[in-house]
mmCIF file of C-alpha atoms in Angstrom:
data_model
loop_
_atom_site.group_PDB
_atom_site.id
_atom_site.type_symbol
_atom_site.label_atom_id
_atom_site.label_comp_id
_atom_site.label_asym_id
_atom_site.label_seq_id
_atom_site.Cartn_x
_atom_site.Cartn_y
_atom_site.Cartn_z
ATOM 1 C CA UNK A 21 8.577 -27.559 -21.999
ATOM 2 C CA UNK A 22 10.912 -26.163 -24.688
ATOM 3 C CA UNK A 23 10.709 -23.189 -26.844
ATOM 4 C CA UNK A 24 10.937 -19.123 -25.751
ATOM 5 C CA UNK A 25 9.933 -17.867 -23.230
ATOM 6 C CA UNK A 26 7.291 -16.080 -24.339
ATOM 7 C CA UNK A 27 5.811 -18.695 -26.475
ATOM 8 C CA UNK A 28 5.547 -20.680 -23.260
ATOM 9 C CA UNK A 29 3.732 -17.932 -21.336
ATOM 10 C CA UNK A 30 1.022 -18.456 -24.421
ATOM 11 C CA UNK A 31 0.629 -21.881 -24.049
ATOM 12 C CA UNK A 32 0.341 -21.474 -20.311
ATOM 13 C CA UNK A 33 -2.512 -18.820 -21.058
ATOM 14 C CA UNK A 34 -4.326 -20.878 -23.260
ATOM 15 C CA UNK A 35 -4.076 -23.803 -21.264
ATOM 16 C CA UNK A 36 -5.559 -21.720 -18.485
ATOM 17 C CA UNK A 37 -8.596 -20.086 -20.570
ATOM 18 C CA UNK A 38 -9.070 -23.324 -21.748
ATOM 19 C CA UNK A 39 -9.435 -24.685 -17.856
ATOM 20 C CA UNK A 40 -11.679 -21.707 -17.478
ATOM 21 C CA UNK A 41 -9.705 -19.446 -15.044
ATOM 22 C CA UNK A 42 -11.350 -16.181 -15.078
ATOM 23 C CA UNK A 43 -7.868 -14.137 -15.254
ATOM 24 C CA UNK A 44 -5.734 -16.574 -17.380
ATOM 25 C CA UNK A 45 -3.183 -13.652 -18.070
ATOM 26 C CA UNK A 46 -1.901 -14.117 -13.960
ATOM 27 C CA UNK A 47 -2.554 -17.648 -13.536
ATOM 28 C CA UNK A 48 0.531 -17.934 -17.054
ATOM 29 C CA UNK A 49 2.449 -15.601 -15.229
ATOM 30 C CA UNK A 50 1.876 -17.868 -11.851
ATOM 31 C CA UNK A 51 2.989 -21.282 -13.622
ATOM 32 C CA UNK A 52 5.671 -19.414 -15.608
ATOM 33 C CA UNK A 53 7.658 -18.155 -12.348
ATOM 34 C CA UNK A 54 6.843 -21.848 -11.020
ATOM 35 C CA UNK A 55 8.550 -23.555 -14.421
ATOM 36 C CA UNK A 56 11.443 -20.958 -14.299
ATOM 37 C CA UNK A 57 12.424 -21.648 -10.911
ATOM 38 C CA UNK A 58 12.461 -25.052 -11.128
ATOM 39 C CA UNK A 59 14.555 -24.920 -14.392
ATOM 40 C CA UNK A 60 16.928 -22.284 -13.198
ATOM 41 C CA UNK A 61 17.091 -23.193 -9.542
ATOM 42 C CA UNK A 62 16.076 -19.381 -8.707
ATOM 43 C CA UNK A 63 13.266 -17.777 -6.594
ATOM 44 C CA UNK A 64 11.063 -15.284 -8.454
ATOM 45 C CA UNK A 65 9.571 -12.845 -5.593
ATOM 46 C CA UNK A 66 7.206 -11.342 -7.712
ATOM 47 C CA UNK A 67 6.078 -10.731 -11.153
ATOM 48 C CA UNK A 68 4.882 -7.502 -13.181
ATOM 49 C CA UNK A 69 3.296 -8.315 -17.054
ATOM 50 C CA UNK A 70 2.992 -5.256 -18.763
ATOM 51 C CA UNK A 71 1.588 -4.607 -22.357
ATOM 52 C CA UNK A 72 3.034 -2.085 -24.572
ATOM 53 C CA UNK A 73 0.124 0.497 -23.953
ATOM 54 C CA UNK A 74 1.629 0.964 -20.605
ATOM 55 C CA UNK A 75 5.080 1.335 -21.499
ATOM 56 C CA UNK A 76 4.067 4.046 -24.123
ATOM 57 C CA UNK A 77 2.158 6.241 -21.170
ATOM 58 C CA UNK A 78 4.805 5.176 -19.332
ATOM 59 C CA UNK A 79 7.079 7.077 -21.445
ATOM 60 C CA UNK A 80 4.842 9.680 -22.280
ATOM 61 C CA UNK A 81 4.625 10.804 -18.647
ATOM 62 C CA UNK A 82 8.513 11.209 -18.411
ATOM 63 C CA UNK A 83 8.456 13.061 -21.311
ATOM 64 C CA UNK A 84 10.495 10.855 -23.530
ATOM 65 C CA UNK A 85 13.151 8.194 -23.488
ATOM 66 C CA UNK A 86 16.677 9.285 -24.105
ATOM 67 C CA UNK A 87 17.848 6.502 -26.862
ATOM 68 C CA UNK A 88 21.162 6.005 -29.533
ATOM 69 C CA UNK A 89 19.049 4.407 -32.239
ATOM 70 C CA UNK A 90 21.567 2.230 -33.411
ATOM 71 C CA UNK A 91 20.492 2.541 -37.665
ATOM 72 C CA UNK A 92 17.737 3.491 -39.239
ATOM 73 C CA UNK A 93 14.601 1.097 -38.341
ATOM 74 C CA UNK A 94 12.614 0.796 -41.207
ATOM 75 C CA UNK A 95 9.481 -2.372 -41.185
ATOM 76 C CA UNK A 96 6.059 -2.334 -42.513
ATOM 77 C CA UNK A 97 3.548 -5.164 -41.478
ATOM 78 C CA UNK A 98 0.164 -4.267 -43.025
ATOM 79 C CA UNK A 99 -1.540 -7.796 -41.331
ATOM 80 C CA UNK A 100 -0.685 -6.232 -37.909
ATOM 81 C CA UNK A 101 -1.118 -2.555 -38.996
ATOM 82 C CA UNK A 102 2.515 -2.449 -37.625
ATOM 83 C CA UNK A 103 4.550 0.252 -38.888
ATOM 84 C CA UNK A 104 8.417 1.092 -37.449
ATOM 85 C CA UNK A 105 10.331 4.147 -38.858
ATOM 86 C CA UNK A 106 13.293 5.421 -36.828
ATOM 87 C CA UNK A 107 16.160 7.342 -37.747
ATOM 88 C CA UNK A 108 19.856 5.809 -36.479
ATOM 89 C CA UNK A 109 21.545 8.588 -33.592
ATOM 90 C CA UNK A 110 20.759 9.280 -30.830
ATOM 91 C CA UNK A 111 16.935 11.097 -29.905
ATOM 92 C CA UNK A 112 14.245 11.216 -27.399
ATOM 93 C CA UNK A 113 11.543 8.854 -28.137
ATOM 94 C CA UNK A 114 8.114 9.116 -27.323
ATOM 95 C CA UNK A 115 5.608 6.974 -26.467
ATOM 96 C CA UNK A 116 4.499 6.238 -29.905
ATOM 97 C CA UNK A 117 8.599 5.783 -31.289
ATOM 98 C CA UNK A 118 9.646 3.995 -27.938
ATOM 99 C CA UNK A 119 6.725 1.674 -28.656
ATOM 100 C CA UNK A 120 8.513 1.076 -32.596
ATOM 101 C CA UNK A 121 12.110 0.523 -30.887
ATOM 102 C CA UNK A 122 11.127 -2.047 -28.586
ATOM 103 C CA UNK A 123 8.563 -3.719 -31.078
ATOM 104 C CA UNK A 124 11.993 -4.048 -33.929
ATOM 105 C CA UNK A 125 13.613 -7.338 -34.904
ATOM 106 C CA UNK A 126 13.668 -7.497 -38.407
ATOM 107 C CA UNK A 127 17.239 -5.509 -38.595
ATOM 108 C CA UNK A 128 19.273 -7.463 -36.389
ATOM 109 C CA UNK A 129 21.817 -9.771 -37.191
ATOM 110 C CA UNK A 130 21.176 -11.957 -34.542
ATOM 111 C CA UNK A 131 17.391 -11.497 -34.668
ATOM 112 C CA UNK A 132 15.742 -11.884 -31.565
ATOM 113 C CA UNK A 133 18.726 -11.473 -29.354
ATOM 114 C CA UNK A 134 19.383 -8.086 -31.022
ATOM 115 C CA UNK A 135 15.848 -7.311 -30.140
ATOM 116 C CA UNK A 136 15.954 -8.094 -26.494
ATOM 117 C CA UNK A 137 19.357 -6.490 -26.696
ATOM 118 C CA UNK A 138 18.021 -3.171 -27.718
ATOM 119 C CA UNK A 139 14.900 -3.526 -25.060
ATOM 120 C CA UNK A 140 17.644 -3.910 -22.094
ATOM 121 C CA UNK A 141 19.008 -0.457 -23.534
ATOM 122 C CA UNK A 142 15.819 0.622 -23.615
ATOM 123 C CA UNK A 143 14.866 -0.173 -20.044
ATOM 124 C CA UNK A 144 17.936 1.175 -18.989
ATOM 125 C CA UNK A 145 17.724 4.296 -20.554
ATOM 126 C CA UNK A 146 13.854 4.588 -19.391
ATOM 127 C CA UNK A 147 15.505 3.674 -15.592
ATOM 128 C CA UNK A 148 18.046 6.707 -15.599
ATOM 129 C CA UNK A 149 15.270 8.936 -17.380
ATOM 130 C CA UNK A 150 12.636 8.271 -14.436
ATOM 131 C CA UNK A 151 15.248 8.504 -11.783
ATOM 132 C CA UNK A 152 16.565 12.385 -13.088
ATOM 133 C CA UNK A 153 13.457 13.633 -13.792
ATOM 134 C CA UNK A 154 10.969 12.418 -11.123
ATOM 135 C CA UNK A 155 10.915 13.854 -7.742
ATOM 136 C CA UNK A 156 9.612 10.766 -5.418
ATOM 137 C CA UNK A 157 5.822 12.195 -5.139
ATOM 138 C CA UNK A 158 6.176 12.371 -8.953
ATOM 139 C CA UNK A 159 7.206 8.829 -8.535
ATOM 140 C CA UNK A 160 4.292 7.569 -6.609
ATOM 141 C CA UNK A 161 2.028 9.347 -8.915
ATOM 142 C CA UNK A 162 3.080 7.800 -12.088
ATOM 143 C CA UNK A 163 2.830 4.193 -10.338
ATOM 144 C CA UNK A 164 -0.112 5.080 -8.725
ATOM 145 C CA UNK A 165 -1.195 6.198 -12.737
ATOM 146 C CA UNK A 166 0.101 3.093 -13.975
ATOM 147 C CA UNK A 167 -1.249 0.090 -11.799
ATOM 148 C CA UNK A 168 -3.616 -0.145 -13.381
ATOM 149 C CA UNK A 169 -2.519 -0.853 -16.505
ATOM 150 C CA UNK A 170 -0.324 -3.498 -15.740
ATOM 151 C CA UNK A 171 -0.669 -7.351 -14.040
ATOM 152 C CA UNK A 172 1.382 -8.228 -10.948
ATOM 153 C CA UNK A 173 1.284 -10.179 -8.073
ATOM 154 C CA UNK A 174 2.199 -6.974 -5.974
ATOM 155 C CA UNK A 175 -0.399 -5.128 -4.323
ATOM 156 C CA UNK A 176 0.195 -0.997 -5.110
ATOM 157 C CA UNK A 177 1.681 -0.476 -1.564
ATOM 158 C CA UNK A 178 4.698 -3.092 -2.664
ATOM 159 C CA UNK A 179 4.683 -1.290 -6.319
ATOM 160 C CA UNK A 180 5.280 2.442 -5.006
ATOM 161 C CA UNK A 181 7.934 0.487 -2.288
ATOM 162 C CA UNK A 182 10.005 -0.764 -5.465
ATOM 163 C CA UNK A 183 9.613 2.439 -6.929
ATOM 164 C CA UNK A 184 11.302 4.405 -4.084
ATOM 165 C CA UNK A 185 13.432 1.881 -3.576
ATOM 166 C CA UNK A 186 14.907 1.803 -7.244
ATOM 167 C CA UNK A 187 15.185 5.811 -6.911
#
């Protein structure tokens, strides 16, 4: 269908709101998985959508993210009330800040690969921070915390499962 990926999650939402599917937000994520496997010749087992509220309680609950900043992160979008100031070096981010790193693009020489670039250091970083600070019943609890705040096609039993597992 062309474009990003994420633009073509949209259109599959709209197209399913418009079709009147009660929870358009899984039936995207459905014909997403279905395009991507067909385009990549891949199997997708199962998907998780989360929103940024999530990652920032997410975060919150380990008590920060470990991150090098790479420079100073500086954008103001009024229209969105968006507003991202960092400082470059390396910090613990909050909730709030984590929420600001992932969220940048406007610095990047490469724009939107420089984004996604910093969001797999993120994850990474958020990875190795969950695994050294959370016992496994601290584990379960902060899935158990999270579900709901996220889509998947995984019932909570398979969610805590990949959360052990990835410990």
């Amino acid at each position: 269908d062309g474009g990003k990926i994420n633009a073509l999650w949209a259109k599959y939402r709209t197209r399913a709101k418009k079709n009147g599917i009660v929870d358009a937000d899984s039936a995207a994520m459905d014909t997403l998985c279905k395009t991507i496997e067909q385009t990549l010749c891949i199997k997708i087992d199962h998907w998780v959508l989360c929103g940024l509220t999530a990652v920032r309680e997410v975060v919150d609950a380990l008590g920060g993210v470990t991150v090098n900043v790479p420079y100073d992160m500086d954008y103001d979008d009024p229209d969105q009330n968006l507003h991202i100031h960092l400082k470059a070096g390396e910090q613990v981010l909050n909730g709030e800040m984590a929420q600001m790193f992932v969220r940048f693009r406007s610095g990047y020489a490469l724009a939107d690969v420089g984004r996604m670039d910093a969001q797999k250091l993120f994850l990474s970083s958020l990875a190795k921070g969950a695994k050294q600070n959370l016992n496994v019943a601290e584990t379960v609890n902060l899935v158990c915390r999270c579900f709901g705040k996220i889509k998947t096609d995984m019932g909570l039993d398979d969610c805590i499962s990949c959360a052990k597992a990835l410990r």
